[in-house]
Amino acid sequence: MQFELTKSLIESIIFSMEDQNGEFAFDASSGSVISLDSLMQSELDEMSEQDSLYSLPHWSSNDGFEIMEDFAESVRVPNVRTELEQVLSNGRGVFRNFKNVLSQYPQIEKQFHVFKQRKMRSVVVEWYNSLRESWGLEKLNQDFEEYDELIQADFEFQPYNHVKDSDCISIEAKKIAEELEAAHRGNLGKAIAHFWLRKFDYESSSGIGGLLCRTLSGDFAGCLLFSDCSSFAKNVVALTSVFVNQNYRGLGIARELFSRGISLLKEHGIQEFIIADSALPDYLEPLVARCGFEKKGSVYTADLA
C-alpha cells in the first residue's frame, strides 16, 4: 500500500526511531506510526494481509553516537569542539555529558538539533525512496535543510550603517584575521591575515552598504557588505566581504544574508551583483551558485534585472 511522506510523518517516524524502549511500525492504512507492543497477533496478521505495515528505518544508540561524532568534527569553535571530543572519548555517560556541554553554548546546542534532525530526515527519506523503488516509482530528491525558523526566532538583520557599525566590523574582521593566521602558520598566515584586513580599508565609506546580522541580545553574528560601482558602472555593486562569527556558523546565516542582500539590491534598482574576490572560500561556492551567481573566469556575477 503506497503512501505520501509528509513533514509531520517524518517527525513522527523520527520520534519513534529514537524511542529505544519499544518497537514501532508505520501503518499505511491509518497513516500513522503505531506501537507493535500494543497489538494482538491477529491485528498484525490482518495488517500484513493488507500490505499496509512497514518497519521503520533501523536506528540504534550507535547511530546516535555517530551523529555526535560527526557534529563534533563540524564545530568550528575550537574550545567547544575540544570539549565535545573529550566527552566522546571518555566512554562513560557519553550522551548525558554531550548534552551537558552543549547546554553551556545555546547557539551551538541549536546547531546540533538542526544537524541531528537533518541527518535523521535523510535516513527516513532514504527508507522511503527504497519503498518507492519497490512500487516502481522514481526517487524523491528533497532538501530538508530548514534553518529559517531558527534564524527568524533568534537573529535580527539590519542595514549596515558606517557610522554606527564600522567599529564593530573592524573588531570582527580582526577576529577572522586571527583565525586565518592561526590556520596558516608563520609568515604565510601573517600575509593572508594582512590581505584579509586590507579589504576593510575603504577609500570612501559613502559607497559601502550591506546587512548585519545580530542576536536578539545585540551580539554580532555576521555581515554582508558591498561596494557601489556607480562612479564607473551604473546599477552594479561588488561584494566587499561576507563572514559569520565562529559561534554562529552552520545555521544558514550566510545564506540568509545573501538572500536578503539580493532582495535589497533589487529594490534599489541594482542590475548586477559581482564577486571579484578570487579568494572566495570553497564552502561559499555552492551557496553563491544557489543564489543565482554564475562563475565567469575568476569572477561571479548575478543578473538581478
Short mmCIF file of C-alpha atoms in Angstrom, two decimals:
data_model
loop_
_atom_site.label_atom_id
_atom_site.label_comp_id
_atom_site.label_asym_id
_atom_site.label_seq_id
_atom_site.Cartn_x
_atom_site.Cartn_y
_atom_site.Cartn_z
CA MET A 1 0.00 0.00 0.00
CA GLN A 2 1.52 3.29 -1.13
CA PHE A 3 1.59 6.43 1.00
CA GLU A 4 2.89 10.01 0.89
CA LEU A 5 5.84 11.09 3.03
CA THR A 6 4.81 14.35 4.70
CA LYS A 7 6.73 16.61 7.06
CA SER A 8 4.55 15.60 10.01
CA LEU A 9 5.03 11.92 9.19
CA ILE A 10 8.80 12.36 9.06
CA GLU A 11 8.74 13.95 12.51
CA SER A 12 6.57 11.14 13.87
CA ILE A 13 8.89 8.49 12.43
CA ILE A 14 11.99 10.18 13.86
CA PHE A 15 10.36 10.43 17.29
CA SER A 16 9.63 6.69 17.26
CA MET A 17 13.08 5.80 15.91
CA GLU A 18 14.65 7.44 18.95
CA ASP A 19 12.44 5.57 21.39
CA GLN A 20 14.60 2.57 22.26
CA ASN A 21 12.05 1.18 24.74
CA GLY A 22 9.53 -0.07 22.23
CA GLU A 23 9.01 -1.48 18.74
CA PHE A 24 7.16 0.63 16.21
CA ALA A 25 5.98 0.43 12.60
CA PHE A 26 4.11 2.58 10.12
CA ASP A 27 0.55 1.63 9.26
CA ALA A 28 -0.25 2.98 5.78
CA SER A 29 -3.97 2.27 6.18
CA SER A 30 -4.25 4.71 9.10
CA GLY A 31 -1.33 6.91 8.03
CA SER A 32 0.26 6.76 11.47
CA VAL A 33 3.12 5.22 13.41
CA ILE A 34 1.89 2.52 15.78
CA SER A 35 3.37 0.57 18.68
CA LEU A 36 3.67 -3.13 17.85
CA ASP A 37 3.78 -3.94 21.55
CA SER A 38 0.13 -2.91 21.91
CA LEU A 39 -1.22 -5.06 19.06
CA MET A 40 -2.64 -8.55 19.13
CA GLN A 41 -1.19 -11.14 16.76
CA SER A 42 -4.48 -11.23 14.88
CA GLU A 43 -4.25 -7.50 14.22
CA LEU A 44 -0.68 -7.86 12.95
CA ASP A 45 -1.76 -10.68 10.63
CA GLU A 46 -4.59 -8.55 9.23
CA MET A 47 -2.25 -5.62 8.52
CA SER A 48 0.23 -7.93 6.87
CA GLU A 49 -2.51 -9.29 4.60
CA GLN A 50 -3.45 -5.73 3.65
CA ASP A 51 0.20 -4.99 2.91
CA SER A 52 -0.10 -1.80 4.99
CA LEU A 53 2.52 -2.36 7.70
CA TYR A 54 6.07 -1.10 7.22
CA SER A 55 9.02 -1.46 9.59
CA LEU A 56 10.64 1.86 10.45
CA PRO A 57 14.23 2.67 9.48
CA HIS A 58 16.75 0.94 11.73
CA TRP A 59 18.12 3.24 14.42
CA SER A 60 20.28 2.42 17.44
CA SER A 61 22.41 4.15 20.08
CA ASN A 62 25.40 3.57 17.79
CA ASP A 63 23.74 5.69 15.11
CA GLY A 64 23.14 8.43 17.68
CA PHE A 65 26.79 8.26 18.73
CA GLU A 66 27.93 8.62 15.11
CA ILE A 67 25.82 11.77 14.74
CA MET A 68 27.51 13.25 17.81
CA GLU A 69 30.93 12.39 16.38
CA ASP A 70 30.09 13.95 13.01
CA PHE A 71 28.73 17.07 14.67
CA ALA A 72 31.76 17.48 16.95
CA GLU A 73 34.03 17.35 13.88
CA SER A 74 31.94 20.06 12.20
CA VAL A 75 32.05 22.53 15.12
CA ARG A 76 34.24 25.48 14.16
CA VAL A 77 34.69 26.88 17.67
CA PRO A 78 37.96 25.27 18.84
CA ASN A 79 37.29 25.12 22.59
CA VAL A 80 33.77 23.71 22.14
CA ARG A 81 34.99 21.13 19.63
CA THR A 82 37.71 20.05 22.08
CA GLU A 83 35.21 19.67 24.94
CA LEU A 84 32.83 17.60 22.82
CA GLU A 85 35.62 15.35 21.53
CA GLN A 86 36.84 14.76 25.08
CA VAL A 87 33.34 13.67 26.13
CA LEU A 88 33.12 11.28 23.17
CA SER A 89 36.46 9.71 24.02
CA ASN A 90 35.67 9.12 27.71
CA GLY A 91 33.27 6.25 27.04
CA ARG A 92 31.01 6.67 30.09
CA GLY A 93 27.88 8.80 30.27
CA VAL A 94 28.58 10.00 26.74
CA PHE A 95 25.05 11.05 25.79
CA ARG A 96 24.37 12.87 29.05
CA ASN A 97 27.76 14.60 29.16
CA PHE A 98 27.49 15.61 25.50
CA LYS A 99 24.18 17.33 26.27
CA ASN A 100 25.72 18.97 29.35
CA VAL A 101 28.49 20.54 27.26
CA LEU A 102 26.05 21.77 24.63
CA SER A 103 23.80 23.32 27.28
CA GLN A 104 26.64 25.75 28.07
CA TYR A 105 26.58 27.03 24.46
CA PRO A 106 22.92 27.65 23.48
CA GLN A 107 23.56 28.60 19.85
CA ILE A 108 25.75 25.56 19.23
CA GLU A 109 23.17 23.42 21.01
CA LYS A 110 20.60 24.64 18.47
CA GLN A 111 23.04 23.87 15.67
CA PHE A 112 23.27 20.30 16.98
CA HIS A 113 19.49 19.85 16.96
CA VAL A 114 19.31 21.13 13.36
CA PHE A 115 22.25 18.89 12.39
CA LYS A 116 20.70 15.84 14.05
CA GLN A 117 17.28 16.43 12.50
CA ARG A 118 18.81 16.81 9.05
CA LYS A 119 20.75 13.56 9.42
CA MET A 120 17.75 11.62 10.66
CA ARG A 121 15.49 13.05 7.98
CA SER A 122 17.93 11.86 5.33
CA VAL A 123 17.67 8.34 6.81
CA VAL A 124 13.87 8.50 6.63
CA VAL A 125 13.92 9.79 3.04
CA GLU A 126 16.35 7.04 2.04
CA TRP A 127 13.99 4.48 3.63
CA TYR A 128 11.02 5.98 1.80
CA ASN A 129 12.88 6.02 -1.52
CA SER A 130 13.64 2.31 -1.18
CA LEU A 131 9.89 1.76 -0.83
CA ARG A 132 9.19 3.94 -3.86
CA GLU A 133 11.59 1.83 -5.89
CA SER A 134 9.67 -1.30 -4.86
CA TRP A 135 6.47 0.45 -6.01
CA GLY A 136 8.05 1.24 -9.38
CA LEU A 137 8.22 4.99 -8.67
CA GLU A 138 11.06 7.48 -9.06
CA LYS A 139 13.07 8.50 -6.01
CA LEU A 140 12.34 11.80 -4.33
CA ASN A 141 15.00 14.48 -4.30
CA GLN A 142 14.05 16.51 -1.26
CA ASP A 143 16.10 19.12 0.57
CA PHE A 144 15.06 19.16 4.21
CA GLU A 145 17.57 21.76 5.43
CA GLU A 146 15.35 24.11 7.39
CA TYR A 147 17.07 26.95 9.19
CA ASP A 148 14.54 29.69 8.55
CA GLU A 149 12.54 29.30 11.76
CA LEU A 150 15.71 29.21 13.85
CA ILE A 151 17.09 32.32 12.16
CA GLN A 152 13.83 34.26 12.39
CA ALA A 153 13.46 33.46 16.09
CA ASP A 154 16.99 34.21 17.27
CA PHE A 155 18.51 36.79 14.91
CA GLU A 156 17.83 40.25 13.54
CA PHE A 157 19.03 41.64 10.20
CA GLN A 158 19.75 45.38 9.91
CA PRO A 159 21.10 47.65 7.14
CA TYR A 160 24.77 48.45 7.53
CA ASN A 161 25.42 51.93 8.93
CA HIS A 162 29.03 53.02 8.60
CA VAL A 163 28.89 55.49 11.49
CA LYS A 164 27.36 53.01 13.95
CA ASP A 165 28.78 49.73 12.65
CA SER A 166 32.29 50.36 11.31
CA ASP A 167 33.99 49.82 14.68
CA CYS A 168 32.10 46.55 15.19
CA ILE A 169 33.03 45.34 11.70
CA SER A 170 36.68 46.23 12.34
CA ILE A 171 36.74 44.22 15.57
CA GLU A 172 35.05 41.21 13.99
CA ALA A 173 37.28 41.36 10.90
CA LYS A 174 40.33 41.19 13.18
CA LYS A 175 38.93 38.04 14.78
CA ILE A 176 38.68 36.45 11.34
CA ALA A 177 42.24 37.58 10.62
CA GLU A 178 43.38 35.83 13.80
CA GLU A 179 41.64 32.65 12.63
CA LEU A 180 43.34 32.87 9.25
CA GLU A 181 46.74 33.47 10.80
CA ALA A 182 46.29 30.53 13.17
CA ALA A 183 45.24 28.26 10.29
CA HIS A 184 48.34 29.15 8.25
CA ARG A 185 51.43 29.21 10.44
CA GLY A 186 54.39 31.53 10.07
CA ASN A 187 54.74 34.29 7.53
CA LEU A 188 52.09 32.76 5.26
CA GLY A 189 49.46 33.21 7.94
CA LYS A 190 50.57 36.79 8.57
CA ALA A 191 50.35 37.60 4.87
CA ILE A 192 46.88 36.07 4.46
CA ALA A 193 45.61 37.91 7.53
CA HIS A 194 47.11 41.17 6.26
CA PHE A 195 45.37 40.97 2.88
CA TRP A 196 42.10 40.00 4.56
CA LEU A 197 42.19 43.14 6.71
CA ARG A 198 43.05 45.31 3.72
CA LYS A 199 39.54 44.63 2.42
CA PHE A 200 38.24 46.87 5.20
CA ASP A 201 40.48 49.87 4.45
CA TYR A 202 37.85 51.76 2.48
CA GLU A 203 38.93 54.80 0.45
CA SER A 204 35.43 56.15 0.98
CA SER A 205 32.70 54.92 3.29
CA SER A 206 29.92 56.54 1.23
CA GLY A 207 29.77 53.69 -1.28
CA ILE A 208 29.68 50.86 1.27
CA GLY A 209 26.35 49.20 2.03
CA GLY A 210 25.09 45.86 3.21
CA LEU A 211 23.47 43.98 6.06
CA LEU A 212 24.43 43.00 9.59
CA CYS A 213 23.06 40.04 11.49
CA ARG A 214 22.85 40.27 15.27
CA THR A 215 21.44 38.09 18.02
CA LEU A 216 18.41 39.38 19.90
CA SER A 217 20.81 40.47 22.67
CA GLY A 218 22.77 42.58 20.18
CA ASP A 219 25.85 40.38 19.65
CA PHE A 220 27.38 40.42 16.18
CA ALA A 221 26.64 37.23 14.23
CA GLY A 222 27.58 38.04 10.63
CA CYS A 223 27.62 40.57 7.82
CA LEU A 224 27.47 41.02 4.07
CA LEU A 225 29.00 44.22 2.68
CA PHE A 226 29.09 45.51 -0.88
CA SER A 227 30.57 48.49 -2.72
CA ASP A 228 28.69 50.82 -5.03
CA CYS A 229 30.24 50.93 -8.52
CA SER A 230 28.09 53.80 -9.86
CA SER A 231 31.06 56.14 -10.36
CA PHE A 232 32.26 53.93 -13.21
CA ALA A 233 29.46 51.37 -13.77
CA LYS A 234 25.82 52.23 -13.10
CA ASN A 235 23.48 49.82 -11.31
CA VAL A 236 26.32 47.49 -10.34
CA VAL A 237 27.65 46.56 -6.90
CA ALA A 238 30.58 44.37 -5.89
CA LEU A 239 30.84 42.16 -2.84
CA THR A 240 33.26 43.63 -0.32
CA SER A 241 33.10 40.88 2.28
CA VAL A 242 30.85 38.29 3.87
CA PHE A 243 31.63 36.44 7.07
CA VAL A 244 29.95 34.90 10.10
CA ASN A 245 31.17 34.88 13.69
CA GLN A 246 32.50 31.42 14.52
CA ASN A 247 29.94 30.97 17.31
CA TYR A 248 27.06 31.15 14.84
CA ARG A 249 28.31 29.22 11.83
CA GLY A 250 26.33 26.35 10.41
CA LEU A 251 22.94 27.96 10.98
CA GLY A 252 22.41 29.29 7.46
CA ILE A 253 23.19 32.91 8.34
CA ALA A 254 25.39 33.48 5.27
CA ARG A 255 22.61 32.14 3.06
CA GLU A 256 20.09 34.45 4.69
CA LEU A 257 22.44 37.43 4.32
CA PHE A 258 22.80 36.77 0.60
CA SER A 259 19.06 36.26 0.15
CA ARG A 260 18.13 39.45 1.98
CA GLY A 261 21.00 41.38 0.40
CA ILE A 262 19.93 40.45 -3.12
CA SER A 263 16.32 41.46 -2.34
CA LEU A 264 17.55 44.80 -1.00
CA LEU A 265 19.66 45.46 -4.10
CA LYS A 266 16.75 44.64 -6.42
CA GLU A 267 14.56 47.11 -4.54
CA HIS A 268 17.18 49.81 -5.23
CA GLY A 269 17.34 49.03 -8.94
CA ILE A 270 20.70 47.26 -8.94
CA GLN A 271 21.03 45.07 -12.02
CA GLU A 272 24.35 43.29 -11.48
CA PHE A 273 25.99 41.90 -8.33
CA ILE A 274 29.58 40.78 -8.82
CA ILE A 275 32.07 38.88 -6.68
CA ALA A 276 35.52 39.73 -7.96
CA ASP A 277 37.37 38.26 -4.97
CA SER A 278 39.46 35.31 -6.19
CA ALA A 279 39.86 34.20 -2.55
CA LEU A 280 36.18 33.27 -2.12
CA PRO A 281 36.18 30.28 0.29
CA ASP A 282 35.30 26.92 -1.26
CA TYR A 283 32.41 26.38 1.15
CA LEU A 284 30.69 29.53 -0.15
CA GLU A 285 30.79 28.46 -3.81
CA PRO A 286 27.66 26.21 -3.62
CA LEU A 287 25.86 28.96 -1.72
CA VAL A 288 26.51 31.71 -4.26
CA ALA A 289 25.52 29.30 -7.04
CA ARG A 290 22.16 28.71 -5.32
CA CYS A 291 21.76 32.48 -5.03
CA GLY A 292 21.96 32.84 -8.82
CA PHE A 293 25.64 33.70 -9.32
CA GLU A 294 27.44 32.33 -12.37
CA LYS A 295 31.19 31.84 -12.44
CA LYS A 296 32.92 33.58 -15.32
CA GLY A 297 36.64 33.03 -15.05
CA SER A 298 37.58 34.05 -11.51
CA VAL A 299 34.55 36.35 -11.16
CA TYR A 300 31.00 35.51 -10.05
CA THR A 301 28.10 37.55 -11.41
CA ALA A 302 24.38 37.59 -10.63
CA ASP A 303 21.92 39.22 -13.01
CA LEU A 304 19.33 40.98 -10.80
CA ALA A 305 17.46 42.71 -13.62
#
